[in-house]
């Protein structure tokens, strides 16, 4: 039964994993990242941690993958365990287009598996009454930018560490790519950050900017905000891993190796 006997039972770990534009060139497909998400989350849950994810509720999306994983985990857990393994943060622009009835139906579907937190434009949790009084509408570009940033700031305040992999570098909503803004806020908050660059995308660019890729080639991209990461190095990751271990984590495409390093760092850093 999950409880405070597990080594990470008092911790919440954020996962920032989304599709990478480089998967095809690396001989991968989207399912590789979804499998990585599931495997990392499964190990975290087994050690008692809760998993936090900021996303949407699209069928087949990464949030759905996590819901399904937590459901399987609960079926394997003791019947007396009534904890929720996933904290799903829904930013204002993500949920304001949906009806209250739809959101309440979704919350009921994941009851006991996940906590759905609906946030306002300032990152504050909205109760049912506040959400019912808010007018459903198509969010503006300004709402997307401020709403996503507020959600990411809230997640840093609520959680203990973050894992990043993949991530688009163009066509994103907000001021920075999502994975980038989440990683940057984590660094600025001096929280443990684990960067998996082996799946390409935004995380690979971050790893290269932080000199973690060991000279391995990455696509020549220069998206807005990438320059922020050039002032950080391995020591700033604050994640319990040595520089050599962080370089291995940044470059590996083997999820078992990545999991071993992530859990090693978390155990050193959070215990």
PDB file of C-alpha atoms in Angstrom:
ATOM      1  CA  UNK A   1       0.000   0.000   0.000  1.00  0.00           C
ATOM      2  CA  UNK A   2       1.313   3.448  -0.839  1.00  0.00           C
ATOM      3  CA  UNK A   3       2.087   5.495   2.221  1.00  0.00           C
ATOM      4  CA  UNK A   4       4.848   7.383   3.889  1.00  0.00           C
ATOM      5  CA  UNK A   5       7.009   4.249   4.047  1.00  0.00           C
ATOM      6  CA  UNK A   6       7.840   4.714   0.357  1.00  0.00           C
ATOM      7  CA  UNK A   7      10.969   6.836  -0.151  1.00  0.00           C
ATOM      8  CA  UNK A   8       9.248   9.479  -2.328  1.00  0.00           C
ATOM      9  CA  UNK A   9       5.828   9.372  -0.659  1.00  0.00           C
ATOM     10  CA  UNK A  10       5.982  13.012   0.411  1.00  0.00           C
ATOM     11  CA  UNK A  11       7.055  14.285  -3.016  1.00  0.00           C
ATOM     12  CA  UNK A  12       5.365  15.475  -6.215  1.00  0.00           C
ATOM     13  CA  UNK A  13       7.408  15.249  -9.411  1.00  0.00           C
ATOM     14  CA  UNK A  14       6.448  17.190 -12.541  1.00  0.00           C
ATOM     15  CA  UNK A  15       6.805  15.615 -15.960  1.00  0.00           C
ATOM     16  CA  UNK A  16       7.153  17.845 -19.026  1.00  0.00           C
ATOM     17  CA  UNK A  17       7.156  15.466 -21.979  1.00  0.00           C
ATOM     18  CA  UNK A  18       5.546  16.183 -25.330  1.00  0.00           C
ATOM     19  CA  UNK A  19       6.045  15.366 -28.999  1.00  0.00           C
ATOM     20  CA  UNK A  20       9.425  16.181 -30.509  1.00  0.00           C
ATOM     21  CA  UNK A  21       9.975  17.443 -34.074  1.00  0.00           C
ATOM     22  CA  UNK A  22      13.114  15.296 -34.293  1.00  0.00           C
ATOM     23  CA  UNK A  23      11.607  11.862 -33.667  1.00  0.00           C
ATOM     24  CA  UNK A  24      11.608  10.759 -37.311  1.00  0.00           C
ATOM     25  CA  UNK A  25      15.246  11.752 -37.839  1.00  0.00           C
ATOM     26  CA  UNK A  26      16.147   9.775 -34.706  1.00  0.00           C
ATOM     27  CA  UNK A  27      14.319   6.696 -35.981  1.00  0.00           C
ATOM     28  CA  UNK A  28      11.477   7.111 -33.490  1.00  0.00           C
ATOM     29  CA  UNK A  29       7.752   7.786 -33.469  1.00  0.00           C
ATOM     30  CA  UNK A  30       5.427   9.468 -30.980  1.00  0.00           C
ATOM     31  CA  UNK A  31       4.804   6.206 -29.143  1.00  0.00           C
ATOM     32  CA  UNK A  32       8.440   6.182 -28.012  1.00  0.00           C
ATOM     33  CA  UNK A  33       7.852   9.346 -25.997  1.00  0.00           C
ATOM     34  CA  UNK A  34       4.542   8.091 -24.654  1.00  0.00           C
ATOM     35  CA  UNK A  35       6.215   4.868 -23.581  1.00  0.00           C
ATOM     36  CA  UNK A  36       8.947   6.907 -21.897  1.00  0.00           C
ATOM     37  CA  UNK A  37       6.290   8.960 -20.086  1.00  0.00           C
ATOM     38  CA  UNK A  38       4.600   5.804 -18.859  1.00  0.00           C
ATOM     39  CA  UNK A  39       7.814   4.112 -17.739  1.00  0.00           C
ATOM     40  CA  UNK A  40       9.133   7.138 -15.860  1.00  0.00           C
ATOM     41  CA  UNK A  41       5.763   7.666 -14.185  1.00  0.00           C
ATOM     42  CA  UNK A  42       5.426   3.994 -13.294  1.00  0.00           C
ATOM     43  CA  UNK A  43       8.738   4.046 -11.431  1.00  0.00           C
ATOM     44  CA  UNK A  44       7.844   7.271  -9.635  1.00  0.00           C
ATOM     45  CA  UNK A  45       4.490   5.860  -8.538  1.00  0.00           C
ATOM     46  CA  UNK A  46       6.159   2.674  -7.326  1.00  0.00           C
ATOM     47  CA  UNK A  47       8.330   4.770  -5.002  1.00  0.00           C
ATOM     48  CA  UNK A  48       5.283   6.592  -3.647  1.00  0.00           C
ATOM     49  CA  UNK A  49       5.631   9.882  -5.529  1.00  0.00           C
ATOM     50  CA  UNK A  50       2.719  11.715  -7.079  1.00  0.00           C
ATOM     51  CA  UNK A  51       3.124  12.771 -10.704  1.00  0.00           C
ATOM     52  CA  UNK A  52       2.162  16.269 -11.848  1.00  0.00           C
ATOM     53  CA  UNK A  53       1.435  17.132 -15.469  1.00  0.00           C
ATOM     54  CA  UNK A  54       0.236  20.345 -17.063  1.00  0.00           C
ATOM     55  CA  UNK A  55      -1.574  19.647 -20.295  1.00  0.00           C
ATOM     56  CA  UNK A  56      -4.902  19.064 -21.914  1.00  0.00           C
ATOM     57  CA  UNK A  57      -7.415  16.234 -22.125  1.00  0.00           C
ATOM     58  CA  UNK A  58      -7.218  15.281 -25.805  1.00  0.00           C
ATOM     59  CA  UNK A  59      -7.919  11.625 -26.584  1.00  0.00           C
ATOM     60  CA  UNK A  60      -4.588   9.887 -27.111  1.00  0.00           C
ATOM     61  CA  UNK A  61      -2.640  12.759 -25.551  1.00  0.00           C
ATOM     62  CA  UNK A  62       0.006  12.517 -22.854  1.00  0.00           C
ATOM     63  CA  UNK A  63      -2.440  13.294 -20.041  1.00  0.00           C
ATOM     64  CA  UNK A  64      -4.609  10.357 -21.104  1.00  0.00           C
ATOM     65  CA  UNK A  65      -1.547   8.101 -21.080  1.00  0.00           C
ATOM     66  CA  UNK A  66      -0.960   9.094 -17.464  1.00  0.00           C
ATOM     67  CA  UNK A  67      -4.606   8.528 -16.493  1.00  0.00           C
ATOM     68  CA  UNK A  68      -4.438   5.004 -17.920  1.00  0.00           C
ATOM     69  CA  UNK A  69      -1.156   4.307 -16.144  1.00  0.00           C
ATOM     70  CA  UNK A  70      -2.487   5.470 -12.777  1.00  0.00           C
ATOM     71  CA  UNK A  71      -5.601   3.345 -13.275  1.00  0.00           C
ATOM     72  CA  UNK A  72      -3.422   0.256 -13.807  1.00  0.00           C
ATOM     73  CA  UNK A  73      -1.266   1.194 -10.838  1.00  0.00           C
ATOM     74  CA  UNK A  74      -4.301   1.454  -8.579  1.00  0.00           C
ATOM     75  CA  UNK A  75      -5.594  -1.928  -9.699  1.00  0.00           C
ATOM     76  CA  UNK A  76      -2.269  -3.417  -8.618  1.00  0.00           C
ATOM     77  CA  UNK A  77      -2.217  -1.513  -5.301  1.00  0.00           C
ATOM     78  CA  UNK A  78      -3.797  -2.596  -2.023  1.00  0.00           C
ATOM     79  CA  UNK A  79      -7.518  -1.960  -1.770  1.00  0.00           C
ATOM     80  CA  UNK A  80      -6.995   0.332   1.215  1.00  0.00           C
ATOM     81  CA  UNK A  81      -5.005   2.829  -0.840  1.00  0.00           C
ATOM     82  CA  UNK A  82      -7.265   5.788  -1.638  1.00  0.00           C
ATOM     83  CA  UNK A  83      -4.557   8.220  -2.751  1.00  0.00           C
ATOM     84  CA  UNK A  84      -4.482   9.815  -6.196  1.00  0.00           C
ATOM     85  CA  UNK A  85      -1.296   9.312  -8.144  1.00  0.00           C
ATOM     86  CA  UNK A  86      -1.679  12.109 -10.694  1.00  0.00           C
ATOM     87  CA  UNK A  87      -2.168  15.848 -10.284  1.00  0.00           C
ATOM     88  CA  UNK A  88      -3.370  17.253 -13.603  1.00  0.00           C
ATOM     89  CA  UNK A  89      -3.090  21.036 -13.934  1.00  0.00           C
ATOM     90  CA  UNK A  90      -5.407  22.621 -16.487  1.00  0.00           C
ATOM     91  CA  UNK A  91      -4.472  26.176 -17.384  1.00  0.00           C
ATOM     92  CA  UNK A  92      -7.216  28.762 -17.873  1.00  0.00           C
ATOM     93  CA  UNK A  93      -7.043  28.742 -21.704  1.00  0.00           C
ATOM     94  CA  UNK A  94      -7.140  24.934 -21.740  1.00  0.00           C
ATOM     95  CA  UNK A  95     -10.356  24.520 -19.762  1.00  0.00           C
ATOM     96  CA  UNK A  96     -12.276  27.742 -20.419  1.00  0.00           C
ATOM     97  CA  UNK A  97     -13.443  26.523 -23.846  1.00  0.00           C
ATOM     98  CA  UNK A  98     -15.054  23.443 -22.328  1.00  0.00           C
ATOM     99  CA  UNK A  99     -18.422  23.244 -20.664  1.00  0.00           C
ATOM    100  CA  UNK A 100     -18.688  22.837 -16.910  1.00  0.00           C
ATOM    101  CA  UNK A 101     -20.666  19.630 -17.450  1.00  0.00           C
ATOM    102  CA  UNK A 102     -17.860  18.197 -19.581  1.00  0.00           C
ATOM    103  CA  UNK A 103     -15.230  19.088 -16.983  1.00  0.00           C
ATOM    104  CA  UNK A 104     -17.287  17.639 -14.147  1.00  0.00           C
ATOM    105  CA  UNK A 105     -17.830  14.449 -16.134  1.00  0.00           C
ATOM    106  CA  UNK A 106     -14.073  14.204 -16.682  1.00  0.00           C
ATOM    107  CA  UNK A 107     -13.357  14.790 -12.990  1.00  0.00           C
ATOM    108  CA  UNK A 108     -15.799  12.028 -12.086  1.00  0.00           C
ATOM    109  CA  UNK A 109     -14.170   9.618 -14.555  1.00  0.00           C
ATOM    110  CA  UNK A 110     -10.750  10.032 -12.941  1.00  0.00           C
ATOM    111  CA  UNK A 111     -11.945  10.219  -9.328  1.00  0.00           C
ATOM    112  CA  UNK A 112      -9.542   8.329  -7.093  1.00  0.00           C
ATOM    113  CA  UNK A 113      -6.868   8.266  -9.804  1.00  0.00           C
ATOM    114  CA  UNK A 114      -6.185  11.920 -10.478  1.00  0.00           C
ATOM    115  CA  UNK A 115      -6.871  15.372  -9.113  1.00  0.00           C
ATOM    116  CA  UNK A 116      -7.940  17.854 -11.802  1.00  0.00           C
ATOM    117  CA  UNK A 117      -6.948  21.382 -10.840  1.00  0.00           C
ATOM    118  CA  UNK A 118      -8.600  24.139 -12.862  1.00  0.00           C
ATOM    119  CA  UNK A 119      -6.558  27.329 -12.676  1.00  0.00           C
ATOM    120  CA  UNK A 120      -7.532  30.928 -13.296  1.00  0.00           C
ATOM    121  CA  UNK A 121      -5.432  33.424 -15.239  1.00  0.00           C
ATOM    122  CA  UNK A 122      -3.291  34.015 -12.147  1.00  0.00           C
ATOM    123  CA  UNK A 123      -2.627  30.350 -11.431  1.00  0.00           C
ATOM    124  CA  UNK A 124      -5.054  30.094  -8.528  1.00  0.00           C
ATOM    125  CA  UNK A 125      -7.171  26.963  -8.185  1.00  0.00           C
ATOM    126  CA  UNK A 126     -10.808  27.572  -9.099  1.00  0.00           C
ATOM    127  CA  UNK A 127     -13.541  25.856  -7.132  1.00  0.00           C
ATOM    128  CA  UNK A 128     -16.672  24.580  -8.861  1.00  0.00           C
ATOM    129  CA  UNK A 129     -18.648  27.713  -8.094  1.00  0.00           C
ATOM    130  CA  UNK A 130     -15.997  29.995  -9.599  1.00  0.00           C
ATOM    131  CA  UNK A 131     -15.722  27.864 -12.726  1.00  0.00           C
ATOM    132  CA  UNK A 132     -19.481  27.765 -13.197  1.00  0.00           C
ATOM    133  CA  UNK A 133     -19.620  31.558 -13.055  1.00  0.00           C
ATOM    134  CA  UNK A 134     -16.871  31.951 -15.666  1.00  0.00           C
ATOM    135  CA  UNK A 135     -18.098  32.415 -19.231  1.00  0.00           C
ATOM    136  CA  UNK A 136     -16.954  29.755 -21.670  1.00  0.00           C
ATOM    137  CA  UNK A 137     -15.170  31.321 -24.636  1.00  0.00           C
ATOM    138  CA  UNK A 138     -12.322  30.950 -27.078  1.00  0.00           C
ATOM    139  CA  UNK A 139      -9.237  32.306 -25.259  1.00  0.00           C
ATOM    140  CA  UNK A 140      -7.233  35.135 -26.768  1.00  0.00           C
ATOM    141  CA  UNK A 141      -3.517  34.951 -27.511  1.00  0.00           C
ATOM    142  CA  UNK A 142      -2.906  37.065 -24.402  1.00  0.00           C
ATOM    143  CA  UNK A 143      -4.910  34.618 -22.286  1.00  0.00           C
ATOM    144  CA  UNK A 144      -2.904  31.715 -23.687  1.00  0.00           C
ATOM    145  CA  UNK A 145       0.394  33.371 -22.805  1.00  0.00           C
ATOM    146  CA  UNK A 146      -0.478  34.563 -19.309  1.00  0.00           C
ATOM    147  CA  UNK A 147      -2.563  31.498 -18.467  1.00  0.00           C
ATOM    148  CA  UNK A 148       0.138  28.993 -19.400  1.00  0.00           C
ATOM    149  CA  UNK A 149       2.853  30.932 -17.575  1.00  0.00           C
ATOM    150  CA  UNK A 150       0.677  31.162 -14.453  1.00  0.00           C
ATOM    151  CA  UNK A 151       0.070  27.404 -14.558  1.00  0.00           C
ATOM    152  CA  UNK A 152       3.787  26.677 -14.853  1.00  0.00           C
ATOM    153  CA  UNK A 153       4.631  29.010 -11.988  1.00  0.00           C
ATOM    154  CA  UNK A 154       2.004  27.310  -9.860  1.00  0.00           C
ATOM    155  CA  UNK A 155       3.444  23.891 -10.658  1.00  0.00           C
ATOM    156  CA  UNK A 156       6.939  24.948  -9.603  1.00  0.00           C
ATOM    157  CA  UNK A 157       5.491  26.205  -6.324  1.00  0.00           C
ATOM    158  CA  UNK A 158       3.599  22.937  -5.725  1.00  0.00           C
ATOM    159  CA  UNK A 159       6.163  20.341  -6.805  1.00  0.00           C
ATOM    160  CA  UNK A 160       9.621  19.118  -5.806  1.00  0.00           C
ATOM    161  CA  UNK A 161      11.382  18.260  -9.088  1.00  0.00           C
ATOM    162  CA  UNK A 162      10.850  18.232 -12.853  1.00  0.00           C
ATOM    163  CA  UNK A 163      11.696  15.890 -15.722  1.00  0.00           C
ATOM    164  CA  UNK A 164      11.749  17.236 -19.307  1.00  0.00           C
ATOM    165  CA  UNK A 165      11.929  15.450 -22.669  1.00  0.00           C
ATOM    166  CA  UNK A 166      10.959  16.245 -26.250  1.00  0.00           C
ATOM    167  CA  UNK A 167       8.882  19.357 -26.838  1.00  0.00           C
ATOM    168  CA  UNK A 168       8.056  21.403 -29.909  1.00  0.00           C
ATOM    169  CA  UNK A 169      10.101  24.490 -30.763  1.00  0.00           C
ATOM    170  CA  UNK A 170       7.662  26.254 -33.062  1.00  0.00           C
ATOM    171  CA  UNK A 171       3.912  26.656 -33.319  1.00  0.00           C
ATOM    172  CA  UNK A 172       3.647  26.796 -29.526  1.00  0.00           C
ATOM    173  CA  UNK A 173       1.273  28.912 -27.476  1.00  0.00           C
ATOM    174  CA  UNK A 174       2.773  31.463 -25.089  1.00  0.00           C
ATOM    175  CA  UNK A 175       6.052  33.354 -24.986  1.00  0.00           C
ATOM    176  CA  UNK A 176       8.352  30.294 -24.885  1.00  0.00           C
ATOM    177  CA  UNK A 177       8.057  26.656 -25.882  1.00  0.00           C
ATOM    178  CA  UNK A 178       6.244  24.897 -23.044  1.00  0.00           C
ATOM    179  CA  UNK A 179       9.086  22.546 -22.104  1.00  0.00           C
ATOM    180  CA  UNK A 180      11.493  25.499 -22.153  1.00  0.00           C
ATOM    181  CA  UNK A 181       9.433  27.734 -19.882  1.00  0.00           C
ATOM    182  CA  UNK A 182       8.864  24.877 -17.441  1.00  0.00           C
ATOM    183  CA  UNK A 183      12.584  24.031 -17.392  1.00  0.00           C
ATOM    184  CA  UNK A 184      13.590  27.690 -16.992  1.00  0.00           C
ATOM    185  CA  UNK A 185      11.209  28.278 -14.086  1.00  0.00           C
ATOM    186  CA  UNK A 186      12.559  25.127 -12.431  1.00  0.00           C
ATOM    187  CA  UNK A 187      16.148  26.322 -12.789  1.00  0.00           C
ATOM    188  CA  UNK A 188      15.271  29.764 -11.444  1.00  0.00           C
ATOM    189  CA  UNK A 189      13.543  28.110  -8.495  1.00  0.00           C
ATOM    190  CA  UNK A 190      16.690  26.024  -7.779  1.00  0.00           C
ATOM    191  CA  UNK A 191      14.645  22.829  -7.968  1.00  0.00           C
ATOM    192  CA  UNK A 192      15.972  19.491  -9.273  1.00  0.00           C
ATOM    193  CA  UNK A 193      15.754  19.345 -13.070  1.00  0.00           C
ATOM    194  CA  UNK A 194      16.341  16.222 -15.176  1.00  0.00           C
ATOM    195  CA  UNK A 195      16.913  16.872 -18.895  1.00  0.00           C
ATOM    196  CA  UNK A 196      16.472  14.011 -21.372  1.00  0.00           C
ATOM    197  CA  UNK A 197      17.798  15.204 -24.711  1.00  0.00           C
ATOM    198  CA  UNK A 198      17.944  11.836 -26.436  1.00  0.00           C
ATOM    199  CA  UNK A 199      14.465  12.286 -27.898  1.00  0.00           C
ATOM    200  CA  UNK A 200      15.416  15.575 -29.544  1.00  0.00           C
ATOM    201  CA  UNK A 201      13.157  18.595 -29.570  1.00  0.00           C
ATOM    202  CA  UNK A 202      13.231  21.429 -27.080  1.00  0.00           C
ATOM    203  CA  UNK A 203      14.867  19.339 -24.351  1.00  0.00           C
ATOM    204  CA  UNK A 204      17.795  18.495 -26.656  1.00  0.00           C
ATOM    205  CA  UNK A 205      18.271  22.191 -27.438  1.00  0.00           C
ATOM    206  CA  UNK A 206      18.260  22.981 -23.714  1.00  0.00           C
ATOM    207  CA  UNK A 207      20.813  20.236 -23.036  1.00  0.00           C
ATOM    208  CA  UNK A 208      23.059  21.522 -25.813  1.00  0.00           C
ATOM    209  CA  UNK A 209      22.813  25.107 -24.553  1.00  0.00           C
ATOM    210  CA  UNK A 210      23.827  23.857 -21.094  1.00  0.00           C
ATOM    211  CA  UNK A 211      26.786  21.932 -22.625  1.00  0.00           C
ATOM    212  CA  UNK A 212      25.398  18.515 -21.680  1.00  0.00           C
ATOM    213  CA  UNK A 213      25.357  16.882 -25.112  1.00  0.00           C
ATOM    214  CA  UNK A 214      29.074  16.112 -25.282  1.00  0.00           C
ATOM    215  CA  UNK A 215      29.421  17.500 -28.784  1.00  0.00           C
ATOM    216  CA  UNK A 216      26.611  15.364 -30.184  1.00  0.00           C
ATOM    217  CA  UNK A 217      24.958  17.235 -33.071  1.00  0.00           C
ATOM    218  CA  UNK A 218      21.541  18.760 -32.553  1.00  0.00           C
ATOM    219  CA  UNK A 219      19.472  20.713 -35.094  1.00  0.00           C
ATOM    220  CA  UNK A 220      20.558  24.333 -35.469  1.00  0.00           C
ATOM    221  CA  UNK A 221      17.598  26.112 -33.896  1.00  0.00           C
ATOM    222  CA  UNK A 222      17.434  29.432 -32.125  1.00  0.00           C
ATOM    223  CA  UNK A 223      13.932  29.773 -30.739  1.00  0.00           C
ATOM    224  CA  UNK A 224      12.895  32.607 -28.463  1.00  0.00           C
ATOM    225  CA  UNK A 225      14.338  32.087 -24.971  1.00  0.00           C
ATOM    226  CA  UNK A 226      17.032  29.531 -25.828  1.00  0.00           C
ATOM    227  CA  UNK A 227      19.723  32.046 -24.905  1.00  0.00           C
ATOM    228  CA  UNK A 228      18.550  31.936 -21.276  1.00  0.00           C
ATOM    229  CA  UNK A 229      19.905  28.419 -20.871  1.00  0.00           C
ATOM    230  CA  UNK A 230      23.438  29.288 -21.971  1.00  0.00           C
ATOM    231  CA  UNK A 231      24.091  30.906 -18.602  1.00  0.00           C
ATOM    232  CA  UNK A 232      23.347  27.614 -16.793  1.00  0.00           C
ATOM    233  CA  UNK A 233      25.439  24.474 -16.463  1.00  0.00           C
ATOM    234  CA  UNK A 234      25.285  21.015 -14.938  1.00  0.00           C
ATOM    235  CA  UNK A 235      25.763  22.318 -11.393  1.00  0.00           C
ATOM    236  CA  UNK A 236      22.619  24.434 -11.734  1.00  0.00           C
ATOM    237  CA  UNK A 237      20.452  21.365 -12.283  1.00  0.00           C
ATOM    238  CA  UNK A 238      20.535  20.724  -8.506  1.00  0.00           C
ATOM    239  CA  UNK A 239      19.378  17.178  -9.180  1.00  0.00           C
ATOM    240  CA  UNK A 240      21.725  14.953  -7.172  1.00  0.00           C
ATOM    241  CA  UNK A 241      23.644  13.747 -10.241  1.00  0.00           C
ATOM    242  CA  UNK A 242      27.265  14.354 -11.164  1.00  0.00           C
ATOM    243  CA  UNK A 243      28.152  16.206 -14.344  1.00  0.00           C
ATOM    244  CA  UNK A 244      29.026  12.909 -16.037  1.00  0.00           C
ATOM    245  CA  UNK A 245      25.700  11.402 -14.978  1.00  0.00           C
ATOM    246  CA  UNK A 246      23.798  14.429 -16.260  1.00  0.00           C
ATOM    247  CA  UNK A 247      25.599  14.196 -19.602  1.00  0.00           C
ATOM    248  CA  UNK A 248      24.625  10.529 -19.849  1.00  0.00           C
ATOM    249  CA  UNK A 249      21.015  11.362 -18.961  1.00  0.00           C
ATOM    250  CA  UNK A 250      20.929  14.152 -21.537  1.00  0.00           C
ATOM    251  CA  UNK A 251      22.205  11.903 -24.327  1.00  0.00           C
ATOM    252  CA  UNK A 252      20.699   8.462 -23.701  1.00  0.00           C
ATOM    253  CA  UNK A 253      17.830   7.102 -25.767  1.00  0.00           C
ATOM    254  CA  UNK A 254      17.423   4.112 -23.457  1.00  0.00           C
ATOM    255  CA  UNK A 255      14.598   4.693 -21.024  1.00  0.00           C
ATOM    256  CA  UNK A 256      15.859   2.103 -18.542  1.00  0.00           C
ATOM    257  CA  UNK A 257      19.149   3.982 -18.257  1.00  0.00           C
ATOM    258  CA  UNK A 258      17.316   7.292 -17.948  1.00  0.00           C
ATOM    259  CA  UNK A 259      15.058   5.898 -15.228  1.00  0.00           C
ATOM    260  CA  UNK A 260      18.008   4.607 -13.250  1.00  0.00           C
ATOM    261  CA  UNK A 261      19.667   8.019 -13.318  1.00  0.00           C
ATOM    262  CA  UNK A 262      16.486   9.962 -12.530  1.00  0.00           C
ATOM    263  CA  UNK A 263      15.677   7.787  -9.523  1.00  0.00           C
ATOM    264  CA  UNK A 264      19.287   7.890  -8.322  1.00  0.00           C
ATOM    265  CA  UNK A 265      19.234  11.672  -8.428  1.00  0.00           C
ATOM    266  CA  UNK A 266      15.860  11.945  -6.730  1.00  0.00           C
ATOM    267  CA  UNK A 267      16.898   9.606  -3.937  1.00  0.00           C
ATOM    268  CA  UNK A 268      20.088  11.587  -3.345  1.00  0.00           C
ATOM    269  CA  UNK A 269      18.400  14.951  -3.578  1.00  0.00           C
ATOM    270  CA  UNK A 270      15.034  14.478  -1.884  1.00  0.00           C
ATOM    271  CA  UNK A 271      15.935  12.002   0.879  1.00  0.00           C
TER     272      UNK A 271
END
